[in-house]
Tab-separated table of C-alpha atoms and ligand atoms in Angstrom:
chain	number	residue	atom	x	y	z
S	20	UNK	CA	-44.896	41.587	57.470
S	21	UNK	CA	-47.940	41.833	55.216
S	22	UNK	CA	-48.973	44.587	52.840
S	23	UNK	CA	-52.274	45.139	51.080
S	24	UNK	CA	-50.964	45.243	47.540
S	25	UNK	CA	-49.493	42.748	45.122
S	26	UNK	CA	-47.904	44.850	42.415
S	27	UNK	CA	-44.353	44.495	43.744
S	28	UNK	CA	-44.272	40.820	44.554
S	29	UNK	CA	-43.923	37.694	42.536
S	30	UNK	CA	-45.585	34.350	42.868
S	31	UNK	CA	-43.727	31.111	42.332
S	32	UNK	CA	-40.929	29.527	44.252
S	33	UNK	CA	-38.200	32.136	43.965
S	34	UNK	CA	-38.989	34.717	46.585
S	35	UNK	CA	-35.888	36.874	46.813
S	36	UNK	CA	-35.841	40.183	44.952
S	37	UNK	CA	-32.953	42.673	44.937
S	38	UNK	CA	-33.766	46.370	45.010
S	39	UNK	CA	-31.298	49.071	44.100
S	40	UNK	CA	-31.460	52.593	42.685
S	41	UNK	CA	-31.837	51.427	39.100
S	42	UNK	CA	-34.607	48.986	39.790
S	43	UNK	CA	-36.446	51.434	42.035
S	44	UNK	CA	-36.098	54.185	39.458
S	45	UNK	CA	-37.792	51.979	36.876
S	46	UNK	CA	-40.904	51.550	39.020
S	47	UNK	CA	-44.104	53.450	38.379
S	48	UNK	CA	-44.755	56.154	41.012
S	49	UNK	CA	-47.490	54.084	42.641
S	50	UNK	CA	-45.156	51.135	43.009
S	51	UNK	CA	-42.408	53.358	44.370
S	52	UNK	CA	-44.837	54.456	47.066
S	53	UNK	CA	-45.690	50.856	47.846
S	54	UNK	CA	-42.023	49.939	48.065
S	55	UNK	CA	-41.415	52.927	50.328
S	56	UNK	CA	-44.077	51.522	52.679
S	57	UNK	CA	-42.418	48.108	52.674
S	58	UNK	CA	-39.006	49.593	53.372
S	59	UNK	CA	-40.408	51.821	56.085
S	60	UNK	CA	-41.790	48.837	57.982
S	61	UNK	CA	-38.721	46.707	57.301
S	62	UNK	CA	-36.338	49.476	58.385
S	63	UNK	CA	-38.216	50.203	61.591
S	64	UNK	CA	-38.613	46.591	62.620
S	65	UNK	CA	-34.968	45.866	61.879
S	66	UNK	CA	-33.896	48.890	63.925
S	67	UNK	CA	-36.024	47.776	66.877
S	68	UNK	CA	-34.643	44.244	66.642
S	69	UNK	CA	-31.098	45.622	66.743
S	70	UNK	CA	-31.676	48.298	69.369
S	71	UNK	CA	-30.967	51.130	66.917
S	72	UNK	CA	-32.612	54.498	67.509
S	73	UNK	CA	-33.327	55.095	63.846
S	74	UNK	CA	-33.636	52.804	60.836
S	75	UNK	CA	-30.620	52.365	58.595
S	76	UNK	CA	-32.709	51.279	55.622
S	77	UNK	CA	-35.223	53.384	53.696
S	78	UNK	CA	-36.059	54.070	50.074
S	79	UNK	CA	-34.070	57.308	50.000
S	80	UNK	CA	-30.835	55.537	50.905
S	81	UNK	CA	-31.412	52.905	48.261
S	82	UNK	CA	-32.163	55.540	45.633
S	83	UNK	CA	-29.122	57.682	46.338
S	84	UNK	CA	-26.323	55.194	47.073
S	85	UNK	CA	-24.881	51.983	45.650
S	86	UNK	CA	-26.670	50.031	48.356
S	87	UNK	CA	-28.936	47.149	47.432
S	88	UNK	CA	-31.495	45.364	49.535
S	89	UNK	CA	-32.351	41.720	49.002
S	90	UNK	CA	-35.914	41.197	50.172
S	91	UNK	CA	-37.483	37.824	50.808
S	92	UNK	CA	-40.949	38.686	49.534
S	93	UNK	CA	-43.743	37.034	47.663
S	94	UNK	CA	-47.335	37.384	46.695
S	95	UNK	CA	-50.042	35.543	48.552
S	96	UNK	CA	-53.618	36.061	47.449
S	97	UNK	CA	-54.181	39.838	47.612
S	98	UNK	CA	-51.166	40.543	49.822
S	99	UNK	CA	-47.441	40.948	49.651
S	100	UNK	CA	-45.604	39.037	52.368
S	101	UNK	CA	-42.103	40.096	53.409
S	102	UNK	CA	-40.138	37.749	55.670
S	103	UNK	CA	-36.830	39.566	55.841
S	104	UNK	CA	-34.091	41.437	54.056
S	105	UNK	CA	-30.350	41.917	53.698
S	106	UNK	CA	-28.794	45.242	52.727
S	107	UNK	CA	-25.237	45.533	51.418
S	108	UNK	CA	-23.067	48.327	50.073
S	109	UNK	CA	-19.415	49.234	49.596
S	110	UNK	CA	-17.533	51.247	52.223
S	111	UNK	CA	-13.985	52.485	52.555
S	112	UNK	CA	-12.641	51.446	55.926
S	113	UNK	CA	-9.420	51.610	57.883
S	114	UNK	CA	-8.946	48.397	59.819
S	115	UNK	CA	-6.294	46.796	61.977
S	116	UNK	CA	-4.902	43.438	60.923
S	117	UNK	CA	-3.935	40.715	63.367
S	118	UNK	CA	-0.399	42.129	63.362
S	119	UNK	CA	-1.787	45.597	64.225
S	120	UNK	CA	-0.993	47.057	60.831
S	121	UNK	CA	-3.555	49.494	59.541
S	122	UNK	CA	-5.095	48.664	56.185
S	123	UNK	CA	-7.334	50.738	53.992
S	124	UNK	CA	-9.874	48.451	52.430
S	125	UNK	CA	-13.043	48.893	50.413
S	126	UNK	CA	-15.127	45.774	50.906
S	127	UNK	CA	-18.768	45.069	50.330
S	128	UNK	CA	-20.329	45.489	53.754
S	129	UNK	CA	-23.341	43.871	55.353
S	130	UNK	CA	-25.212	46.932	56.573
S	131	UNK	CA	-28.627	45.677	57.630
S	132	UNK	CA	-29.930	42.157	58.035
S	133	UNK	CA	-33.265	41.261	59.531
S	134	UNK	CA	-35.639	38.298	59.479
S	135	UNK	CA	-39.032	38.675	61.082
S	136	UNK	CA	-39.248	37.271	64.601
S	137	UNK	CA	-41.972	34.835	63.507
S	138	UNK	CA	-39.583	32.983	61.231
S	139	UNK	CA	-36.051	33.347	62.561
S	140	UNK	CA	-33.903	30.207	62.783
S	141	UNK	CA	-35.761	28.595	59.895
S	142	UNK	CA	-33.273	29.186	57.116
S	143	UNK	CA	-34.656	32.464	55.755
S	144	UNK	CA	-31.506	34.393	56.711
S	145	UNK	CA	-29.287	31.745	55.123
S	146	UNK	CA	-31.370	31.828	51.940
S	147	UNK	CA	-31.057	35.615	51.738
S	148	UNK	CA	-27.342	35.545	52.444
S	149	UNK	CA	-26.632	32.747	49.953
S	150	UNK	CA	-28.665	34.521	47.291
S	151	UNK	CA	-26.588	37.649	47.786
S	152	UNK	CA	-23.307	35.672	47.752
S	153	UNK	CA	-24.242	33.852	44.571
S	154	UNK	CA	-25.585	36.931	42.839
S	155	UNK	CA	-22.550	39.081	43.571
S	156	UNK	CA	-19.918	36.324	43.545
S	157	UNK	CA	-18.776	37.021	47.111
S	158	UNK	CA	-17.055	34.972	49.782
S	159	UNK	CA	-18.453	35.624	53.302
S	160	UNK	CA	-14.887	36.142	54.541
S	161	UNK	CA	-14.307	38.919	52.011
S	162	UNK	CA	-17.082	41.074	53.472
S	163	UNK	CA	-17.123	43.549	56.333
S	164	UNK	CA	-19.983	43.501	58.817
S	165	UNK	CA	-21.298	46.711	60.298
S	166	UNK	CA	-21.675	46.326	64.051
S	167	UNK	CA	-22.885	42.723	63.859
S	168	UNK	CA	-25.307	41.564	66.514
S	169	UNK	CA	-24.665	38.418	68.570
S	170	UNK	CA	-27.252	36.653	66.398
S	171	UNK	CA	-25.402	37.587	63.230
S	172	UNK	CA	-22.069	36.514	64.723
S	173	UNK	CA	-23.638	33.174	65.663
S	174	UNK	CA	-25.087	32.913	62.148
S	175	UNK	CA	-21.690	33.520	60.522
S	176	UNK	CA	-19.953	31.096	62.859
S	177	UNK	CA	-22.473	28.378	62.272
S	178	UNK	CA	-22.893	28.614	58.517
S	179	UNK	CA	-19.452	29.820	57.402
S	180	UNK	CA	-17.060	29.027	60.259
S	181	UNK	CA	-16.209	32.710	60.652
S	182	UNK	CA	-15.068	33.584	64.159
S	183	UNK	CA	-11.638	35.106	64.599
S	184	UNK	CA	-11.409	38.831	64.107
S	185	UNK	CA	-9.545	41.805	65.498
S	186	UNK	CA	-11.760	44.302	67.353
S	187	UNK	CA	-11.959	47.563	65.404
S	188	UNK	CA	-12.721	50.985	66.804
S	189	UNK	CA	-15.179	51.627	63.982
S	190	UNK	CA	-17.148	48.554	65.112
S	191	UNK	CA	-17.040	46.871	61.748
S	192	UNK	CA	-16.046	43.234	61.880
S	193	UNK	CA	-13.543	42.006	59.322
S	194	UNK	CA	-12.644	38.377	59.895
S	195	UNK	CA	-8.986	37.390	59.926
S	196	UNK	CA	-9.588	35.245	56.867
S	197	UNK	CA	-10.215	38.457	54.925
S	198	UNK	CA	-6.510	39.216	55.066
S	199	UNK	CA	-5.609	35.746	53.767
S	200	UNK	CA	-7.932	36.303	50.813
S	201	UNK	CA	-6.720	39.871	50.296
S	202	UNK	CA	-2.984	40.133	51.020
S	203	UNK	CA	-1.722	43.665	51.529
S	204	UNK	CA	-0.108	45.573	48.719
S	205	UNK	CA	2.350	48.378	49.436
S	206	UNK	CA	-0.267	50.988	48.654
S	207	UNK	CA	-2.924	49.631	50.993
S	208	UNK	CA	-0.914	48.658	54.064
S	209	UNK	CA	0.610	51.163	56.449
S	210	UNK	CA	2.934	50.545	59.339
S	211	UNK	CA	1.669	50.504	62.876
S	212	UNK	CA	4.159	53.166	64.009
S	213	UNK	CA	3.112	55.708	61.413
S	214	UNK	CA	-0.519	55.295	62.079
S	215	UNK	CA	-0.401	55.322	65.845
S	216	UNK	CA	0.189	59.036	65.588
S	217	UNK	CA	-3.193	59.387	63.877
S	218	UNK	CA	-5.117	57.316	66.354
S	219	UNK	CA	-6.880	54.026	65.923
S	220	UNK	CA	-8.771	52.528	63.049
S	221	UNK	CA	-11.622	54.505	61.589
S	222	UNK	CA	-14.116	54.285	58.796
S	223	UNK	CA	-14.248	56.781	55.981
S	224	UNK	CA	-15.833	57.027	52.597
S	225	UNK	CA	-19.568	56.943	52.310
S	226	UNK	CA	-20.948	58.431	55.508
S	227	UNK	CA	-22.515	55.740	57.596
S	228	UNK	CA	-22.901	56.345	61.279
S	229	UNK	CA	-24.950	54.355	63.651
S	230	UNK	CA	-26.838	56.461	66.155
S	231	UNK	CA	-26.063	54.144	69.056
S	232	UNK	CA	-22.577	52.785	69.458
S	233	UNK	CA	-22.668	49.194	70.519
S	234	UNK	CA	-26.422	49.202	70.730
S	235	UNK	CA	-26.837	46.212	68.458
S	236	UNK	CA	-25.513	43.926	71.120
S	237	UNK	CA	-28.497	44.443	73.384
S	238	UNK	CA	-31.628	44.414	71.265
S	239	UNK	CA	-34.806	44.915	73.265
S	240	UNK	CA	-37.576	42.328	73.188
S	241	UNK	CA	-39.946	42.754	70.296
S	242	UNK	CA	-43.649	42.240	70.772
S	243	UNK	CA	-45.575	40.331	68.119
S	244	UNK	CA	-46.625	42.571	65.275
S	245	UNK	CA	-50.084	42.878	63.780
S	246	UNK	CA	-48.243	42.632	60.480
S	247	UNK	CA	-47.047	39.114	61.238
S	248	UNK	CA	-46.874	36.934	58.243
S	249	UNK	CA	-47.980	33.376	58.194
S	250	UNK	CA	-45.559	30.489	58.583
S	251	UNK	CA	-42.917	30.830	55.887
S	252	UNK	CA	-42.377	28.184	53.254
S	253	UNK	CA	-39.541	25.978	54.463
S	254	UNK	CA	-37.249	24.600	53.159
S	255	UNK	CA	-36.253	27.544	51.066
S	256	UNK	CA	-35.615	26.852	47.397
S	257	UNK	CA	-32.053	26.882	46.129
S	258	UNK	CA	-30.933	29.933	44.215
S	259	UNK	CA	-28.997	29.699	40.956
S	260	UNK	CA	-25.503	31.159	41.031
S	261	UNK	CA	-24.786	34.264	39.015
S	262	UNK	CA	-21.251	35.665	39.076
S	263	UNK	CA	-20.628	39.340	39.694
S	264	UNK	CA	-23.024	42.145	40.485
S	265	UNK	CA	-25.056	42.272	37.322
S	266	UNK	CA	-27.181	45.312	38.116
S	267	UNK	CA	-30.787	45.535	39.046
S	268	UNK	CA	-32.234	44.689	35.682
S	269	UNK	CA	-30.935	41.164	35.622
S	270	UNK	CA	-31.000	39.942	39.184
S	271	UNK	CA	-33.479	38.102	41.263
S	272	UNK	CA	-35.909	37.498	38.487
S	273	UNK	CA	-38.537	35.151	39.805
S	274	UNK	CA	-38.329	31.575	38.654
S	275	UNK	CA	-41.900	31.862	37.468
S	276	UNK	CA	-41.112	33.592	34.222
S	277	UNK	CA	-44.775	33.986	33.381
S	278	UNK	CA	-45.076	36.729	35.987
S	279	UNK	CA	-44.239	40.144	34.589
S	280	UNK	CA	-41.856	42.229	36.701
S	281	UNK	CA	-43.401	45.264	38.377
S	282	UNK	CA	-42.958	48.607	36.620
L	312	ACO	N1	-29.844	33.480	68.986
L	312	ACO	C1	-28.639	33.021	68.620
L	312	ACO	N2	-28.316	32.713	67.333
L	312	ACO	C2	-29.254	32.913	66.405
L	312	ACO	C3	-30.540	33.416	66.721
L	312	ACO	C4	-30.807	33.685	68.082
L	312	ACO	N3	-31.998	34.143	68.508
L	312	ACO	N4	-31.248	33.508	65.593
L	312	ACO	C5	-30.448	33.088	64.574
L	312	ACO	N5	-29.248	32.723	65.078
L	312	ACO	C6	-28.095	32.173	64.320
L	312	ACO	C7	-27.757	30.802	64.889
L	312	ACO	O1	-26.444	30.476	64.515
L	312	ACO	C8	-28.735	29.934	64.133
L	312	ACO	O2	-28.396	28.569	64.141
L	312	ACO	P1	-29.053	27.625	65.299
L	312	ACO	O3	-30.536	27.849	65.260
L	312	ACO	O4	-28.644	26.231	64.921
L	312	ACO	O5	-28.460	28.096	66.603
L	312	ACO	C9	-28.657	30.504	62.761
L	312	ACO	O6	-28.491	31.933	62.950
L	312	ACO	C10	-29.918	30.218	61.985
L	312	ACO	O7	-29.719	30.542	60.624
L	312	ACO	P2	-30.964	31.090	59.797
L	312	ACO	O8	-32.216	30.388	60.214
L	312	ACO	O9	-30.621	31.059	58.365
L	312	ACO	O10	-30.988	32.597	60.321
L	312	ACO	P3	-32.249	33.589	60.512
L	312	ACO	O11	-33.273	33.365	59.474
L	312	ACO	O12	-32.681	33.565	61.928
L	312	ACO	O13	-31.546	34.998	60.213
L	312	ACO	C11	-30.655	36.866	61.468
L	312	ACO	C12	-30.424	35.422	60.979
L	312	ACO	C13	-30.810	37.778	60.248
L	312	ACO	C14	-29.439	37.315	62.275
L	312	ACO	C15	-31.946	36.897	62.312
L	312	ACO	O14	-31.774	36.065	63.432
L	312	ACO	C16	-32.366	38.292	62.772
L	312	ACO	O15	-33.021	39.010	62.061
L	312	ACO	N6	-31.995	38.661	64.004
L	312	ACO	C17	-32.447	39.943	64.595
L	312	ACO	C18	-31.816	41.142	63.907
L	312	ACO	C19	-30.324	41.053	63.862
L	312	ACO	O16	-29.656	40.785	64.865
L	312	ACO	N7	-29.756	41.294	62.647
L	312	ACO	C20	-28.329	41.395	62.408
L	312	ACO	C21	-27.910	42.787	62.762
L	312	ACO	S1	-26.235	43.177	62.396
L	312	ACO	C22	-26.245	43.804	60.823
L	312	ACO	O17	-27.260	43.941	60.227
L	312	ACO	C23	-24.920	44.140	60.152
């Protein structure tokens, strides 16, 4: 995906930038408009790739929620090139454990994840995911995944050995290992009998509803885009680990410190 401006992108070897409400709010109006264009294209292409009727990522959602989008983007000559992105945010969910207990949990969730068709299976997704894990100090098993596609399930199995999970009626995937990492406390675990009277697992908290239930499992073919980027730089550079979610002002600064961040 290519865009005819350079003000948002960095040169150098570190290509992943995290965008959240704080960072977006600090942009000049012109740069906010440019970012809105990037997110519009990203959101639409991701939705098409996943068979969603409408995008789940746009600038409004990033400005008004705790969600953050890690974008693999860089400057090339007079253009900004975007290869993919990963959006995460916290949700309150009710999920069944392997023993059918209902648990209320509030994990960081993978909400949108897309790498352009021209460069899938070349390590871009792994680089994005690892950058997010390192930046926020997360374990892949401690996350919830919103309606993961077969490609994402394959990705998680291959890179992190994540496979076993209990099907949930809210279509989030929480791997069984989550419950090893996060044992139930009395206040967060409820008995199966009590909760059967209320029906099956459901998601609550921040509203987040996909327009097509189950649609991610059958993404339609995507025709090559006129916005295709060139071959991505592979291998992807390693990303330094930073513990915790430090906020927009301190994350994903390009390794080329001579480049001023966009305003
Ligand atoms: N078919 C099956 N598995 C795939 C495919 C594919 N077409 N593409 C990637 N994978 C999995 C495989 O495990 C693959 O390993 P392999 O090539 O040895 O089989 C592994 O991912 C490759 O890892 P990366 O190269 O780091 O992943 P990539 O850059 O392709 O990014 C992603 C993975 C984001 C899932 C990408 O394939 C994509 O954008 N797919 C289309 C959109 C999509 O399905 N997004 C997830 C939606 S669910 C959600 O967002 C919560």
